[in-house]
């Protein structure tokens, strides 16, 4: 939400009103960054800051160090490779005597002409390791003399940019000049404060005007911290206020079907077909869902459960409640292979129950598709499983009573809103399932207007996954362990990290690793599947299906298998360069094994040199398989701080707050929002009128996704 500004104020002016911004540049800013007005420009905050006084020595760098600033001389620069593998490679040497490789895949010819061997540069970027060498891909480069002359400020803001913007002088440096020129024109009246004065005083928050100035032009770390704290609180407070209003409004206005009975389908399945005893947590969650379904108000519930906790069974039994009351049910998954996996398992569970279960995806075509659509509209299909094809216009249910969304963070806002509208006169009840571990307190605030259920107990009898850590010099032992498992008839995953925002380098790394694997696991004794993000979905599904069917013994992949196939025969997972993964991601990957009766292993293969945080992440993974403990540790390790411009998926896009990191601020914001609404539900009292007016103006920003997110 863009905070409101005074009518016809400075911030309402078009971006083309700025000196130096003609029609072409204005169009580019609108297209690339959705910046149309001066307000849009001012509210596009920096995503990080460079402390120009802080330099690292190359000799001290570590593979997972993150963003660093170094100063040194460019000693070599050459173009390598051809076509899509063409890249510019330079070497920077600093006073420590060590050298660092710099790599560019875009703008190779232009950069080759721009950079000069022998010149001293200030370089900023993310350190990573490739083929045993440290490098920075697409670093920010600036002549050292120019950096010293032009940057007097200690904290230099860095703004999100694109190659097109950089070429037109609208890079970070250009945007800083534009923003400064706007801020110099602003008065406090142009940035009115929506927070009541008593709340600002209680929480010791600076004014909105001061915060916006300081977020772009901080004079000190303390000033920057105060601005960040104010703007994060404001953003989260406004979000929570609106979510709480919507929850009350929805419960008052959005009627739903009342499922009055638990009947034949549920009881017969529970007594005759349930293949195992439910855990206490599953029973508790089913009671919560049953209570929701009987209220006559649309259910919007988030079901959170660790990998293997039995969410699918809870979802199935919830669908049987819908069937018992004369309704249809559906479950939507983000990928075809995952949706079909649900279809197979649910069809197997219900075998013998005389219920019709169908599957629909974009690949179901012709006569088969027409028949499913006809039967669905006629009410002859009880349960429909599928992908986003379920929400396309041709799909019409006779009476959809319950919609389940699996792994909701992989669906866009508009997709979920379409599903919500699939019924008349009432919307279907909605159950959102996720295996992504989120601390309970954070889940309850992040999903503001949803009720939250947690399956915090794993079924008994599961063999725990044994997690071990090896460093690179024990690589041969790791491959030997894979051979041992394959000799027993088992299968293995070998996972490689994505190199952020660089699919080309990612692919090169995977190709090099594949060549190495072919030497260690030669044909015809071994067959290897390869899956990566640049593959077409059909090719990806084909390779995953080959692995699932046992035609290949090894699945080499990037993190695209984080949510994917269920292969009970896969008993070993090797995660290469473990230090590059986040804790939550590591836990999700580990959940791909340990799905059968055999003992399973997860091997974390890392560099020898690890940062303190990298070692803590690995130690946590070795110590526990509890997703919620891992989520808590992840939150503590990352802590509060400036976001890296990452966009939250499945929730309102944040300008500065990060729901994964700002749990404390979010909790305070929610509590204060509750207090204000308890005292003044319609925000009509004088201290709250500006707040109420702002929320009404920005209602559309939230209404669409909050119905089902």
CSV table of N, CA and C in Angstrom, one decimal, residues 411-544:
chain,number,residue,atom,x,y,z
A,411,UNK,N,0.9,-20.5,-5.5
A,411,UNK,CA,-0.2,-20.0,-6.4
A,411,UNK,C,-0.3,-18.5,-6.3
A,412,UNK,N,-0.6,-17.9,-7.4
A,412,UNK,CA,-0.7,-16.4,-7.4
A,412,UNK,C,-2.0,-16.0,-6.8
A,413,UNK,N,-2.1,-14.7,-6.5
A,413,UNK,CA,-3.3,-14.2,-5.8
A,413,UNK,C,-4.5,-14.3,-6.7
A,414,UNK,N,-4.4,-14.0,-8.0
A,414,UNK,CA,-5.5,-14.0,-8.9
A,414,UNK,C,-6.0,-15.5,-9.1
A,415,UNK,N,-5.1,-16.4,-9.1
A,415,UNK,CA,-5.6,-17.8,-9.2
A,415,UNK,C,-6.5,-18.2,-8.0
A,416,UNK,N,-6.1,-17.8,-6.8
A,416,UNK,CA,-6.9,-18.2,-5.7
A,416,UNK,C,-8.2,-17.5,-5.7
A,417,UNK,N,-8.2,-16.2,-6.1
A,417,UNK,CA,-9.5,-15.5,-6.1
A,417,UNK,C,-10.4,-16.1,-7.1
A,418,UNK,N,-9.9,-16.6,-8.3
A,418,UNK,CA,-10.8,-17.3,-9.2
A,418,UNK,C,-11.4,-18.5,-8.6
A,419,UNK,N,-10.7,-19.3,-7.9
A,419,UNK,CA,-11.2,-20.5,-7.2
A,419,UNK,C,-12.3,-20.1,-6.2
A,420,UNK,N,-12.1,-19.0,-5.6
A,420,UNK,CA,-13.1,-18.6,-4.6
A,420,UNK,C,-14.4,-18.3,-5.2
A,421,UNK,N,-14.4,-17.9,-6.5
A,421,UNK,CA,-15.6,-17.5,-7.2
A,421,UNK,C,-16.3,-18.7,-7.9
A,422,UNK,N,-15.8,-19.9,-7.7
A,422,UNK,CA,-16.3,-21.0,-8.4
A,422,UNK,C,-17.7,-21.5,-8.1
A,423,UNK,N,-18.4,-20.8,-7.2
A,423,UNK,CA,-19.7,-21.4,-6.7
A,423,UNK,C,-20.7,-20.3,-6.6
A,424,UNK,N,-22.0,-20.8,-6.5
A,424,UNK,CA,-23.1,-19.9,-6.3
A,424,UNK,C,-24.2,-20.8,-5.6
A,425,UNK,N,-24.9,-20.3,-4.7
A,425,UNK,CA,-25.0,-18.9,-4.2
A,425,UNK,C,-23.8,-18.6,-3.2
A,426,UNK,N,-23.3,-19.6,-2.6
A,426,UNK,CA,-22.2,-19.4,-1.6
A,426,UNK,C,-20.9,-19.8,-2.1
A,427,UNK,N,-19.8,-19.2,-1.6
A,427,UNK,CA,-18.5,-19.7,-2.0
A,427,UNK,C,-18.2,-21.0,-1.3
A,428,UNK,N,-17.3,-21.8,-1.9
A,428,UNK,CA,-16.9,-23.0,-1.2
A,428,UNK,C,-16.1,-22.7,0.1
A,429,UNK,N,-16.1,-23.7,1.0
A,429,UNK,CA,-15.2,-23.6,2.1
A,429,UNK,C,-13.8,-23.8,1.6
A,430,UNK,N,-12.8,-23.2,2.2
A,430,UNK,CA,-11.4,-23.2,1.7
A,430,UNK,C,-10.5,-23.7,2.8
A,431,UNK,N,-9.7,-24.7,2.4
A,431,UNK,CA,-8.6,-25.2,3.3
A,431,UNK,C,-7.3,-25.1,2.6
A,432,UNK,N,-6.4,-24.3,3.1
A,432,UNK,CA,-5.1,-24.1,2.5
A,432,UNK,C,-4.1,-25.0,3.3
A,433,UNK,N,-3.3,-25.8,2.5
A,433,UNK,CA,-2.4,-26.7,3.2
A,433,UNK,C,-0.9,-26.3,2.8
A,434,UNK,N,0.0,-26.3,3.8
A,434,UNK,CA,1.4,-26.0,3.4
A,434,UNK,C,2.3,-26.8,4.3
A,435,UNK,N,3.4,-27.3,3.7
A,435,UNK,CA,4.4,-28.0,4.5
A,435,UNK,C,5.6,-27.1,4.8
A,436,UNK,N,5.5,-25.9,4.4
A,436,UNK,CA,6.6,-24.9,4.7
A,436,UNK,C,6.5,-24.6,6.1
A,437,UNK,N,7.6,-24.9,6.9
A,437,UNK,CA,7.5,-24.6,8.3
A,437,UNK,C,7.5,-23.1,8.6
A,438,UNK,N,6.5,-22.7,9.3
A,438,UNK,CA,6.4,-21.3,9.8
A,438,UNK,C,6.2,-21.4,11.3
A,439,UNK,N,6.9,-20.6,12.1
A,439,UNK,CA,6.6,-20.6,13.5
A,439,UNK,C,5.2,-20.2,13.7
A,440,UNK,N,4.5,-20.9,14.7
A,440,UNK,CA,3.1,-20.7,14.9
A,440,UNK,C,2.7,-19.2,15.0
A,441,UNK,N,3.4,-18.5,15.9
A,441,UNK,CA,3.1,-17.1,16.1
A,441,UNK,C,3.2,-16.3,14.8
A,442,UNK,N,4.1,-16.6,14.0
A,442,UNK,CA,4.3,-15.9,12.7
A,442,UNK,C,3.2,-16.3,11.7
A,443,UNK,N,2.8,-17.6,11.7
A,443,UNK,CA,1.7,-18.0,10.8
A,443,UNK,C,0.4,-17.3,11.2
A,444,UNK,N,0.2,-17.2,12.5
A,444,UNK,CA,-1.1,-16.6,12.9
A,444,UNK,C,-1.2,-15.1,12.5
A,445,UNK,N,0.0,-14.4,12.4
A,445,UNK,CA,0.0,-13.0,12.0
A,445,UNK,C,0.1,-12.9,10.5
A,446,UNK,N,1.0,-13.7,9.9
A,446,UNK,CA,1.2,-13.6,8.5
A,446,UNK,C,0.0,-13.9,7.6
A,447,UNK,N,-0.8,-14.8,8.1
A,447,UNK,CA,-2.1,-15.2,7.4
A,447,UNK,C,-3.3,-14.5,8.1
A,448,UNK,N,-3.1,-13.3,8.5
A,448,UNK,CA,-4.0,-12.5,9.3
A,448,UNK,C,-5.5,-12.9,9.4
A,449,UNK,N,-6.2,-13.1,8.2
A,449,UNK,CA,-7.6,-13.3,8.4
A,449,UNK,C,-8.0,-14.8,8.2
A,450,UNK,N,-7.0,-15.7,8.2
A,450,UNK,CA,-7.2,-17.1,8.2
A,450,UNK,C,-7.1,-17.7,9.6
A,451,UNK,N,-7.9,-18.7,9.9
A,451,UNK,CA,-7.8,-19.5,11.1
A,451,UNK,C,-6.7,-20.5,10.8
A,452,UNK,N,-5.9,-20.8,11.8
A,452,UNK,CA,-4.7,-21.6,11.6
A,452,UNK,C,-4.8,-22.9,12.4
A,453,UNK,N,-4.6,-24.0,11.7
A,453,UNK,CA,-4.5,-25.3,12.4
A,453,UNK,C,-3.1,-25.9,12.1
A,454,UNK,N,-2.5,-26.6,13.1
A,454,UNK,CA,-1.2,-27.1,13.0
A,454,UNK,C,-1.1,-28.6,13.4
A,455,UNK,N,-0.6,-29.4,12.5
A,455,UNK,CA,-0.4,-30.8,12.8
A,455,UNK,C,1.1,-30.9,13.3
A,456,UNK,N,1.3,-30.9,14.6
A,456,UNK,CA,2.6,-30.8,15.2
A,456,UNK,C,3.1,-32.2,15.7
A,457,UNK,N,2.7,-33.2,15.0
A,457,UNK,CA,3.0,-34.6,15.5
A,457,UNK,C,3.1,-35.5,14.3
A,458,UNK,N,4.2,-36.3,14.2
A,458,UNK,CA,4.4,-37.2,13.1
A,458,UNK,C,3.8,-38.6,13.5
A,459,UNK,N,3.3,-39.3,12.4
A,459,UNK,CA,2.8,-40.7,12.7
A,459,UNK,C,3.8,-41.6,13.4
A,460,UNK,N,3.4,-42.5,14.3
A,460,UNK,CA,4.4,-43.3,15.0
A,460,UNK,C,5.0,-44.4,14.0
A,461,UNK,N,6.2,-44.9,14.3
A,461,UNK,CA,6.7,-45.9,13.5
A,461,UNK,C,7.5,-45.5,12.3
A,462,UNK,N,7.6,-44.2,12.0
A,462,UNK,CA,8.4,-43.7,10.9
A,462,UNK,C,9.9,-43.8,11.3
A,463,UNK,N,10.7,-44.3,10.4
A,463,UNK,CA,12.2,-44.3,10.7
A,463,UNK,C,12.7,-42.9,10.4
A,464,UNK,N,13.3,-42.3,11.5
A,464,UNK,CA,13.9,-41.0,11.3
A,464,UNK,C,15.0,-40.9,10.2
A,465,UNK,N,15.0,-39.8,9.5
A,465,UNK,CA,16.1,-39.7,8.5
A,465,UNK,C,17.4,-39.3,9.3
A,466,UNK,N,18.5,-40.0,8.9
A,466,UNK,CA,19.8,-39.8,9.6
A,466,UNK,C,20.5,-38.7,8.7
A,467,UNK,N,20.8,-37.6,9.4
A,467,UNK,CA,21.5,-36.5,8.7
A,467,UNK,C,22.9,-36.4,9.1
A,468,UNK,N,23.8,-36.3,8.1
A,468,UNK,CA,25.3,-36.2,8.4
A,468,UNK,C,25.9,-35.1,7.6
A,469,UNK,N,27.0,-34.6,8.1
A,469,UNK,CA,27.7,-33.5,7.4
A,469,UNK,C,29.1,-33.9,7.0
A,470,UNK,N,29.4,-33.7,5.7
A,470,UNK,CA,30.7,-34.0,5.2
A,470,UNK,C,31.2,-32.7,4.5
A,471,UNK,N,32.5,-32.5,4.5
A,471,UNK,CA,33.1,-31.4,3.7
A,471,UNK,C,33.6,-32.0,2.4
A,472,UNK,N,34.0,-31.0,1.5
A,472,UNK,CA,34.4,-31.4,0.1
A,472,UNK,C,35.5,-32.5,0.0
A,473,UNK,N,36.4,-32.5,0.9
A,473,UNK,CA,37.5,-33.4,0.8
A,473,UNK,C,37.1,-34.8,1.1
A,474,UNK,N,35.9,-35.0,1.6
A,474,UNK,CA,35.4,-36.4,1.8
A,474,UNK,C,34.3,-36.8,0.7
A,475,UNK,N,34.4,-36.1,-0.4
A,475,UNK,CA,33.4,-36.2,-1.5
A,475,UNK,C,33.4,-37.7,-2.0
A,476,UNK,N,34.5,-38.3,-2.1
A,476,UNK,CA,34.6,-39.7,-2.6
A,476,UNK,C,33.8,-40.7,-1.7
A,477,UNK,N,33.9,-40.4,-0.4
A,477,UNK,CA,33.1,-41.3,0.5
A,477,UNK,C,31.6,-41.1,0.3
A,478,UNK,N,31.2,-39.9,0.0
A,478,UNK,CA,29.8,-39.6,-0.2
A,478,UNK,C,29.3,-40.4,-1.5
A,479,UNK,N,30.1,-40.3,-2.5
A,479,UNK,CA,29.7,-41.1,-3.8
A,479,UNK,C,29.7,-42.6,-3.5
A,480,UNK,N,30.6,-43.0,-2.6
A,480,UNK,CA,30.6,-44.4,-2.3
A,480,UNK,C,29.3,-44.8,-1.6
A,481,UNK,N,28.8,-43.9,-0.7
A,481,UNK,CA,27.6,-44.2,0.0
A,481,UNK,C,26.4,-44.3,-1.0
A,482,UNK,N,26.4,-43.5,-2.0
A,482,UNK,CA,25.4,-43.5,-3.0
A,482,UNK,C,25.4,-44.9,-3.7
A,483,UNK,N,26.6,-45.4,-4.1
A,483,UNK,CA,26.8,-46.7,-4.7
A,483,UNK,C,26.2,-47.8,-3.9
A,484,UNK,N,26.5,-47.7,-2.5
A,484,UNK,CA,26.0,-48.7,-1.6
A,484,UNK,C,24.5,-48.8,-1.6
A,485,UNK,N,23.8,-47.7,-1.6
A,485,UNK,CA,22.3,-47.6,-1.6
A,485,UNK,C,21.8,-48.2,-2.9
A,486,UNK,N,22.4,-47.8,-4.0
A,486,UNK,CA,21.9,-48.3,-5.4
A,486,UNK,C,22.1,-49.8,-5.5
A,487,UNK,N,23.2,-50.3,-4.9
A,487,UNK,CA,23.4,-51.7,-4.9
A,487,UNK,C,22.3,-52.5,-4.2
A,488,UNK,N,21.7,-51.8,-3.2
A,488,UNK,CA,20.6,-52.5,-2.5
A,488,UNK,C,19.3,-52.3,-3.2
A,489,UNK,N,19.3,-51.7,-4.4
A,489,UNK,CA,18.1,-51.5,-5.2
A,489,UNK,C,17.4,-50.2,-4.9
A,490,UNK,N,18.1,-49.3,-4.2
A,490,UNK,CA,17.5,-48.0,-3.8
A,490,UNK,C,17.9,-46.9,-4.8
A,491,UNK,N,17.4,-45.7,-4.6
A,491,UNK,CA,17.6,-44.6,-5.5
A,491,UNK,C,18.1,-43.4,-4.7
A,492,UNK,N,18.7,-42.4,-5.4
A,492,UNK,CA,19.4,-41.3,-4.7
A,492,UNK,C,19.0,-40.0,-5.4
A,493,UNK,N,18.9,-38.9,-4.6
A,493,UNK,CA,18.9,-37.5,-5.1
A,493,UNK,C,20.2,-36.9,-4.9
A,494,UNK,N,20.7,-36.1,-5.8
A,494,UNK,CA,21.8,-35.2,-5.7
A,494,UNK,C,21.4,-33.8,-6.1
A,495,UNK,N,21.4,-32.9,-5.1
A,495,UNK,CA,20.8,-31.6,-5.3
A,495,UNK,C,21.8,-30.5,-5.3
A,496,UNK,N,21.7,-29.6,-6.3
A,496,UNK,CA,22.7,-28.5,-6.5
A,496,UNK,C,22.0,-27.2,-6.2
A,497,UNK,N,22.7,-26.2,-5.7
A,497,UNK,CA,22.0,-24.9,-5.4
A,497,UNK,C,21.8,-24.1,-6.7
A,498,UNK,N,20.7,-23.3,-6.7
A,498,UNK,CA,20.6,-22.3,-7.7
A,498,UNK,C,21.5,-21.1,-7.4
A,499,UNK,N,22.1,-20.6,-8.4
A,499,UNK,CA,23.0,-19.4,-8.2
A,499,UNK,C,22.1,-18.2,-8.5
A,500,UNK,N,21.8,-17.4,-7.5
A,500,UNK,CA,20.7,-16.4,-7.6
A,500,UNK,C,20.8,-15.5,-8.8
A,501,UNK,N,19.6,-15.5,-9.5
A,501,UNK,CA,19.4,-14.5,-10.6
A,501,UNK,C,20.4,-14.8,-11.7
A,502,UNK,N,20.9,-16.1,-11.8
A,502,UNK,CA,21.8,-16.4,-12.9
A,502,UNK,C,21.6,-17.8,-13.4
A,503,UNK,N,20.6,-18.0,-14.2
A,503,UNK,CA,20.3,-19.4,-14.7
A,503,UNK,C,21.4,-19.9,-15.5
A,504,UNK,N,22.1,-19.1,-16.3
A,504,UNK,CA,23.1,-19.6,-17.1
A,504,UNK,C,24.3,-20.2,-16.4
A,505,UNK,N,24.7,-19.5,-15.3
A,505,UNK,CA,25.8,-20.0,-14.5
A,505,UNK,C,25.3,-21.3,-13.8
A,506,UNK,N,24.1,-21.3,-13.3
A,506,UNK,CA,23.5,-22.4,-12.7
A,506,UNK,C,23.5,-23.6,-13.6
A,507,UNK,N,23.2,-23.4,-14.9
A,507,UNK,CA,23.2,-24.5,-15.8
A,507,UNK,C,24.6,-25.0,-16.1
A,508,UNK,N,25.5,-24.1,-16.2
A,508,UNK,CA,26.9,-24.5,-16.4
A,508,UNK,C,27.4,-25.4,-15.2
A,509,UNK,N,27.1,-25.0,-14.0
A,509,UNK,CA,27.5,-25.7,-12.8
A,509,UNK,C,26.9,-27.1,-12.9
A,510,UNK,N,25.6,-27.2,-13.3
A,510,UNK,CA,24.9,-28.5,-13.3
A,510,UNK,C,25.5,-29.4,-14.4
A,511,UNK,N,25.8,-28.8,-15.6
A,511,UNK,CA,26.4,-29.6,-16.7
A,511,UNK,C,27.8,-30.1,-16.3
A,512,UNK,N,28.6,-29.3,-15.6
A,512,UNK,CA,29.9,-29.8,-15.1
A,512,UNK,C,29.8,-30.9,-14.1
A,513,UNK,N,28.8,-30.7,-13.2
A,513,UNK,CA,28.5,-31.8,-12.2
A,513,UNK,C,28.0,-33.1,-12.9
A,514,UNK,N,27.2,-32.9,-13.9
A,514,UNK,CA,26.7,-34.1,-14.7
A,514,UNK,C,27.8,-34.9,-15.3
A,515,UNK,N,28.8,-34.1,-15.9
A,515,UNK,CA,29.9,-34.8,-16.5
A,515,UNK,C,30.7,-35.6,-15.5
A,516,UNK,N,30.9,-35.0,-14.3
A,516,UNK,CA,31.6,-35.7,-13.2
A,516,UNK,C,30.8,-36.9,-12.8
A,517,UNK,N,29.5,-36.8,-12.7
A,517,UNK,CA,28.7,-38.0,-12.2
A,517,UNK,C,28.7,-39.1,-13.3
A,518,UNK,N,28.8,-38.8,-14.6
A,518,UNK,CA,28.9,-39.8,-15.6
A,518,UNK,C,30.2,-40.6,-15.5
A,519,UNK,N,31.3,-39.9,-15.0
A,519,UNK,CA,32.5,-40.6,-14.8
A,519,UNK,C,32.4,-41.6,-13.6
A,520,UNK,N,31.8,-41.1,-12.5
A,520,UNK,CA,31.7,-41.8,-11.3
A,520,UNK,C,30.6,-42.9,-11.4
A,521,UNK,N,29.6,-42.6,-12.2
A,521,UNK,CA,28.4,-43.6,-12.3
A,521,UNK,C,28.2,-43.9,-13.8
A,522,UNK,N,29.1,-44.6,-14.4
A,522,UNK,CA,29.0,-44.8,-15.9
A,522,UNK,C,27.8,-45.7,-16.3
A,523,UNK,N,27.4,-45.4,-17.6
A,523,UNK,CA,26.4,-46.2,-18.2
A,523,UNK,C,27.1,-47.5,-18.7
A,524,UNK,N,26.4,-48.6,-18.8
A,524,UNK,CA,25.0,-48.8,-18.6
A,524,UNK,C,24.6,-49.2,-17.2
A,525,UNK,N,25.6,-49.3,-16.3
A,525,UNK,CA,25.4,-49.7,-14.9
A,525,UNK,C,24.5,-48.8,-14.2
A,526,UNK,N,24.6,-47.5,-14.5
A,526,UNK,CA,23.8,-46.5,-13.8
A,526,UNK,C,23.0,-45.6,-14.8
A,527,UNK,N,21.8,-45.2,-14.5
A,527,UNK,CA,21.1,-44.2,-15.3
A,527,UNK,C,20.8,-43.0,-14.5
A,528,UNK,N,21.0,-41.8,-15.0
A,528,UNK,CA,20.8,-40.6,-14.3
A,528,UNK,C,19.8,-39.7,-14.9
A,529,UNK,N,18.9,-39.1,-14.1
A,529,UNK,CA,17.9,-38.1,-14.5
A,529,UNK,C,18.4,-36.8,-14.1
A,530,UNK,N,18.2,-35.8,-15.0
A,530,UNK,CA,18.6,-34.4,-14.7
A,530,UNK,C,17.4,-33.5,-14.8
A,531,UNK,N,17.2,-32.7,-13.7
A,531,UNK,CA,16.0,-31.7,-13.7
A,531,UNK,C,16.5,-30.4,-13.3
A,532,UNK,N,16.2,-29.3,-14.1
A,532,UNK,CA,16.6,-28.0,-13.7
A,532,UNK,C,15.5,-27.0,-14.1
A,533,UNK,N,15.7,-25.7,-13.6
A,533,UNK,CA,14.6,-24.7,-13.8
A,533,UNK,C,14.4,-24.3,-15.2
A,534,UNK,N,15.4,-24.5,-16.1
A,534,UNK,CA,15.3,-24.0,-17.5
A,534,UNK,C,14.5,-25.0,-18.4
A,535,UNK,N,14.3,-26.2,-17.9
A,535,UNK,CA,13.6,-27.2,-18.7
A,535,UNK,C,12.1,-26.9,-18.9
A,536,UNK,N,11.5,-27.3,-20.0
A,536,UNK,CA,10.1,-27.2,-20.2
A,536,UNK,C,9.4,-28.1,-19.2
A,537,UNK,N,8.2,-27.6,-18.7
A,537,UNK,CA,7.5,-28.5,-17.7
A,537,UNK,C,7.3,-29.9,-18.1
A,538,UNK,N,7.0,-30.1,-19.4
A,538,UNK,CA,6.8,-31.5,-19.9
A,538,UNK,C,8.0,-32.3,-19.8
A,539,UNK,N,9.2,-31.7,-20.1
A,539,UNK,CA,10.5,-32.5,-20.0
A,539,UNK,C,10.8,-32.8,-18.5
A,540,UNK,N,10.5,-31.8,-17.7
A,540,UNK,CA,10.8,-32.0,-16.2
A,540,UNK,C,9.9,-33.1,-15.7
A,541,UNK,N,8.6,-33.1,-16.0
A,541,UNK,CA,7.7,-34.2,-15.6
A,541,UNK,C,8.2,-35.5,-16.1
A,542,UNK,N,8.7,-35.6,-17.4
A,542,UNK,CA,9.1,-36.8,-18.0
A,542,UNK,C,10.3,-37.4,-17.2
A,543,UNK,N,11.2,-36.5,-16.8
A,543,UNK,CA,12.4,-37.0,-16.1
A,543,UNK,C,12.0,-37.5,-14.7
A,544,UNK,N,11.1,-36.7,-14.0
A,544,UNK,CA,10.7,-37.1,-12.7
A,544,UNK,C,9.9,-38.4,-12.7
